[in-house]
Amino acid sequence: MAFFVVVFLSVVGGILAGDHFHSYMVGFSLATVAVGCCYWLSFRHTKYPQLALLLLISGFAVKLGITVFGVMWSMERELITSPFVFALSYLFFSIASTYAYFKYREFWNKRIDAVKARLQVS
C-alpha cells in the first residue's frame, strides 16, 4: 500500500511541477543517487564493528558531496529553474528512497532468515 502512495505522490508531484519539470527530475535523480550511495556505503557488512562509525560518516560525506556537486552542475547548466520545486522534490525523494532502501533490506533479511531456518531444520 505504501508503494502505491509513493508512486501516486510522485506522479502528482511531476504533474504539478509541469513548468519546472527539469527541477523536479534533478531533485529526483540527485536524491535517489545520493541516498543510494550513502546507503550502500553506510550499511556494509564488516568483520570489525569499530568501522561502523567510519562507514556512517563516509556515507554522509558521500551523500553531501553528491548533492553539492549535482546542484552546482545543474545550476551551471540551468537545469534547476525553480529552487522551490527542486527542494521539495529532493526532500520527498530523499525520504521515499530511504524508505524503499530499508524495505528492500528488510525483505532480503527475511528471505535470508527463512533460508537459514530451513537449513537448520534439515
PDB file of C-alpha atoms in Angstrom:
ATOM      1  CA  MET A   1       0.000   0.000   0.000  1.00  0.00           C
ATOM      2  CA  ALA A   2       2.795   2.433   0.883  1.00  0.00           C
ATOM      3  CA  PHE A   3       4.391   1.732  -2.507  1.00  0.00           C
ATOM      4  CA  PHE A   4       1.252   2.891  -4.312  1.00  0.00           C
ATOM      5  CA  VAL A   5       1.064   6.026  -2.157  1.00  0.00           C
ATOM      6  CA  VAL A   6       4.664   6.912  -3.051  1.00  0.00           C
ATOM      7  CA  VAL A   7       4.040   6.285  -6.759  1.00  0.00           C
ATOM      8  CA  PHE A   8       0.818   8.325  -6.656  1.00  0.00           C
ATOM      9  CA  LEU A   9       2.515  11.238  -4.889  1.00  0.00           C
ATOM     10  CA  SER A  10       5.424  11.084  -7.344  1.00  0.00           C
ATOM     11  CA  VAL A  11       3.134  11.250 -10.367  1.00  0.00           C
ATOM     12  CA  VAL A  12       1.027  14.041  -8.860  1.00  0.00           C
ATOM     13  CA  GLY A  13       4.194  15.978  -7.973  1.00  0.00           C
ATOM     14  CA  GLY A  14       5.501  15.569 -11.519  1.00  0.00           C
ATOM     15  CA  ILE A  15       2.221  16.817 -12.974  1.00  0.00           C
ATOM     16  CA  LEU A  16       2.061  19.789 -10.601  1.00  0.00           C
ATOM     17  CA  ALA A  17       5.673  20.692 -11.405  1.00  0.00           C
ATOM     18  CA  GLY A  18       4.833  20.840 -15.126  1.00  0.00           C
ATOM     19  CA  ASP A  19       6.604  24.104 -15.946  1.00  0.00           C
ATOM     20  CA  HIS A  20       9.595  23.174 -13.811  1.00  0.00           C
ATOM     21  CA  PHE A  21       9.835  19.506 -14.728  1.00  0.00           C
ATOM     22  CA  HIS A  22      13.621  19.686 -15.079  1.00  0.00           C
ATOM     23  CA  SER A  23      13.946  20.900 -11.490  1.00  0.00           C
ATOM     24  CA  TYR A  24      11.667  18.084 -10.373  1.00  0.00           C
ATOM     25  CA  MET A  25      13.704  15.447 -12.212  1.00  0.00           C
ATOM     26  CA  VAL A  26      17.032  16.854 -10.967  1.00  0.00           C
ATOM     27  CA  GLY A  27      15.687  16.651  -7.408  1.00  0.00           C
ATOM     28  CA  PHE A  28      14.534  13.077  -8.018  1.00  0.00           C
ATOM     29  CA  SER A  29      17.778  11.897  -9.567  1.00  0.00           C
ATOM     30  CA  LEU A  30      20.085  13.619  -7.089  1.00  0.00           C
ATOM     31  CA  ALA A  31      18.132  12.372  -4.087  1.00  0.00           C
ATOM     32  CA  THR A  32      17.990   8.818  -5.376  1.00  0.00           C
ATOM     33  CA  VAL A  33      21.688   8.641  -6.275  1.00  0.00           C
ATOM     34  CA  ALA A  34      22.838  10.383  -3.080  1.00  0.00           C
ATOM     35  CA  VAL A  35      20.717   8.229  -0.775  1.00  0.00           C
ATOM     36  CA  GLY A  36      21.650   5.081  -2.701  1.00  0.00           C
ATOM     37  CA  CYS A  37      25.373   5.745  -2.402  1.00  0.00           C
ATOM     38  CA  CYS A  38      25.044   6.699   1.253  1.00  0.00           C
ATOM     39  CA  TYR A  39      23.024   3.572   1.982  1.00  0.00           C
ATOM     40  CA  TRP A  40      25.415   1.331   0.056  1.00  0.00           C
ATOM     41  CA  LEU A  41      28.432   2.730   1.882  1.00  0.00           C
ATOM     42  CA  SER A  42      26.948   3.078   5.366  1.00  0.00           C
ATOM     43  CA  PHE A  43      25.431  -0.352   5.711  1.00  0.00           C
ATOM     44  CA  ARG A  44      28.299  -2.501   4.526  1.00  0.00           C
ATOM     45  CA  HIS A  45      28.903  -5.736   6.361  1.00  0.00           C
ATOM     46  CA  THR A  46      32.260  -5.781   8.042  1.00  0.00           C
ATOM     47  CA  LYS A  47      34.074  -8.086  10.427  1.00  0.00           C
ATOM     48  CA  TYR A  48      35.116  -5.097  12.526  1.00  0.00           C
ATOM     49  CA  PRO A  49      32.290  -3.284  14.340  1.00  0.00           C
ATOM     50  CA  GLN A  50      34.692  -0.441  15.094  1.00  0.00           C
ATOM     51  CA  LEU A  51      34.390   0.614  11.454  1.00  0.00           C
ATOM     52  CA  ALA A  52      30.653   1.296  11.779  1.00  0.00           C
ATOM     53  CA  LEU A  53      31.069   4.962  12.712  1.00  0.00           C
ATOM     54  CA  LEU A  54      33.636   5.485   9.961  1.00  0.00           C
ATOM     55  CA  LEU A  55      31.270   3.937   7.414  1.00  0.00           C
ATOM     56  CA  LEU A  56      28.375   6.129   8.598  1.00  0.00           C
ATOM     57  CA  ILE A  57      30.487   9.282   8.418  1.00  0.00           C
ATOM     58  CA  SER A  58      31.831   8.384   4.990  1.00  0.00           C
ATOM     59  CA  GLY A  59      28.277   7.650   3.786  1.00  0.00           C
ATOM     60  CA  PHE A  60      27.161  11.069   4.989  1.00  0.00           C
ATOM     61  CA  ALA A  61      30.156  12.744   3.321  1.00  0.00           C
ATOM     62  CA  VAL A  62      29.440  10.986   0.026  1.00  0.00           C
ATOM     63  CA  LYS A  63      25.761  11.990   0.163  1.00  0.00           C
ATOM     64  CA  LEU A  64      26.699  15.588   0.870  1.00  0.00           C
ATOM     65  CA  GLY A  65      29.323  15.592  -1.881  1.00  0.00           C
ATOM     66  CA  ILE A  66      26.990  14.144  -4.496  1.00  0.00           C
ATOM     67  CA  THR A  67      24.307  16.654  -3.567  1.00  0.00           C
ATOM     68  CA  VAL A  68      26.621  19.674  -3.668  1.00  0.00           C
ATOM     69  CA  PHE A  69      28.260  18.597  -6.925  1.00  0.00           C
ATOM     70  CA  GLY A  70      24.885  17.786  -8.515  1.00  0.00           C
ATOM     71  CA  VAL A  71      23.356  21.122  -7.536  1.00  0.00           C
ATOM     72  CA  MET A  72      26.399  23.046  -8.784  1.00  0.00           C
ATOM     73  CA  TRP A  73      26.425  21.115 -12.068  1.00  0.00           C
ATOM     74  CA  SER A  74      22.664  21.565 -12.545  1.00  0.00           C
ATOM     75  CA  MET A  75      22.784  25.295 -11.783  1.00  0.00           C
ATOM     76  CA  GLU A  76      25.662  25.738 -14.198  1.00  0.00           C
ATOM     77  CA  ARG A  77      23.658  24.078 -16.969  1.00  0.00           C
ATOM     78  CA  GLU A  78      20.477  25.911 -15.921  1.00  0.00           C
ATOM     79  CA  LEU A  79      18.528  22.725 -15.283  1.00  0.00           C
ATOM     80  CA  ILE A  80      17.147  23.983 -11.971  1.00  0.00           C
ATOM     81  CA  THR A  81      14.595  26.583 -12.997  1.00  0.00           C
ATOM     82  CA  SER A  82      12.751  26.629  -9.673  1.00  0.00           C
ATOM     83  CA  PRO A  83      14.724  26.125  -6.467  1.00  0.00           C
ATOM     84  CA  PHE A  84      11.471  25.594  -4.548  1.00  0.00           C
ATOM     85  CA  VAL A  85      10.340  22.710  -6.789  1.00  0.00           C
ATOM     86  CA  PHE A  86      13.847  21.249  -6.656  1.00  0.00           C
ATOM     87  CA  ALA A  87      13.976  21.455  -2.841  1.00  0.00           C
ATOM     88  CA  LEU A  88      10.550  19.844  -2.400  1.00  0.00           C
ATOM     89  CA  SER A  89      11.377  17.129  -4.913  1.00  0.00           C
ATOM     90  CA  TYR A  90      14.735  16.440  -3.271  1.00  0.00           C
ATOM     91  CA  LEU A  91      13.152  16.282   0.184  1.00  0.00           C
ATOM     92  CA  PHE A  92      10.329  13.978  -0.897  1.00  0.00           C
ATOM     93  CA  PHE A  93      12.529  11.603  -2.853  1.00  0.00           C
ATOM     94  CA  SER A  94      15.170  11.513  -0.101  1.00  0.00           C
ATOM     95  CA  ILE A  95      12.512  10.278   2.298  1.00  0.00           C
ATOM     96  CA  ALA A  96      10.913   7.953  -0.262  1.00  0.00           C
ATOM     97  CA  SER A  97      14.169   6.375  -1.421  1.00  0.00           C
ATOM     98  CA  THR A  98      15.362   5.925   2.176  1.00  0.00           C
ATOM     99  CA  TYR A  99      12.092   4.131   2.926  1.00  0.00           C
ATOM    100  CA  ALA A 100      12.486   1.999  -0.206  1.00  0.00           C
ATOM    101  CA  TYR A 101      16.065   1.001   0.614  1.00  0.00           C
ATOM    102  CA  PHE A 102      15.147  -0.004   4.168  1.00  0.00           C
ATOM    103  CA  LYS A 103      12.136  -2.008   2.938  1.00  0.00           C
ATOM    104  CA  TYR A 104      14.380  -3.718   0.383  1.00  0.00           C
ATOM    105  CA  ARG A 105      16.878  -4.596   3.106  1.00  0.00           C
ATOM    106  CA  GLU A 106      14.088  -5.860   5.383  1.00  0.00           C
ATOM    107  CA  PHE A 107      12.746  -8.045   2.553  1.00  0.00           C
ATOM    108  CA  TRP A 108      16.136  -9.643   1.938  1.00  0.00           C
ATOM    109  CA  ASN A 109      16.813 -10.161   5.636  1.00  0.00           C
ATOM    110  CA  LYS A 110      13.513 -12.038   5.961  1.00  0.00           C
ATOM    111  CA  ARG A 111      14.408 -14.220   2.991  1.00  0.00           C
ATOM    112  CA  ILE A 112      17.852 -14.971   4.371  1.00  0.00           C
ATOM    113  CA  ASP A 113      16.389 -15.806   7.786  1.00  0.00           C
ATOM    114  CA  ALA A 114      13.853 -18.134   6.157  1.00  0.00           C
ATOM    115  CA  VAL A 115      16.586 -19.944   4.232  1.00  0.00           C
ATOM    116  CA  LYS A 116      18.699 -20.287   7.395  1.00  0.00           C
ATOM    117  CA  ALA A 117      15.691 -21.676   9.280  1.00  0.00           C
ATOM    118  CA  ARG A 118      15.053 -24.223   6.512  1.00  0.00           C
ATOM    119  CA  LEU A 119      18.687 -25.303   6.527  1.00  0.00           C
ATOM    120  CA  GLN A 120      18.712 -25.766  10.303  1.00  0.00           C
ATOM    121  CA  VAL A 121      15.568 -27.921  10.232  1.00  0.00           C
ATOM    122  CA  SER A 122      17.044 -30.271   7.640  1.00  0.00           C
TER     123      SER A 122
END
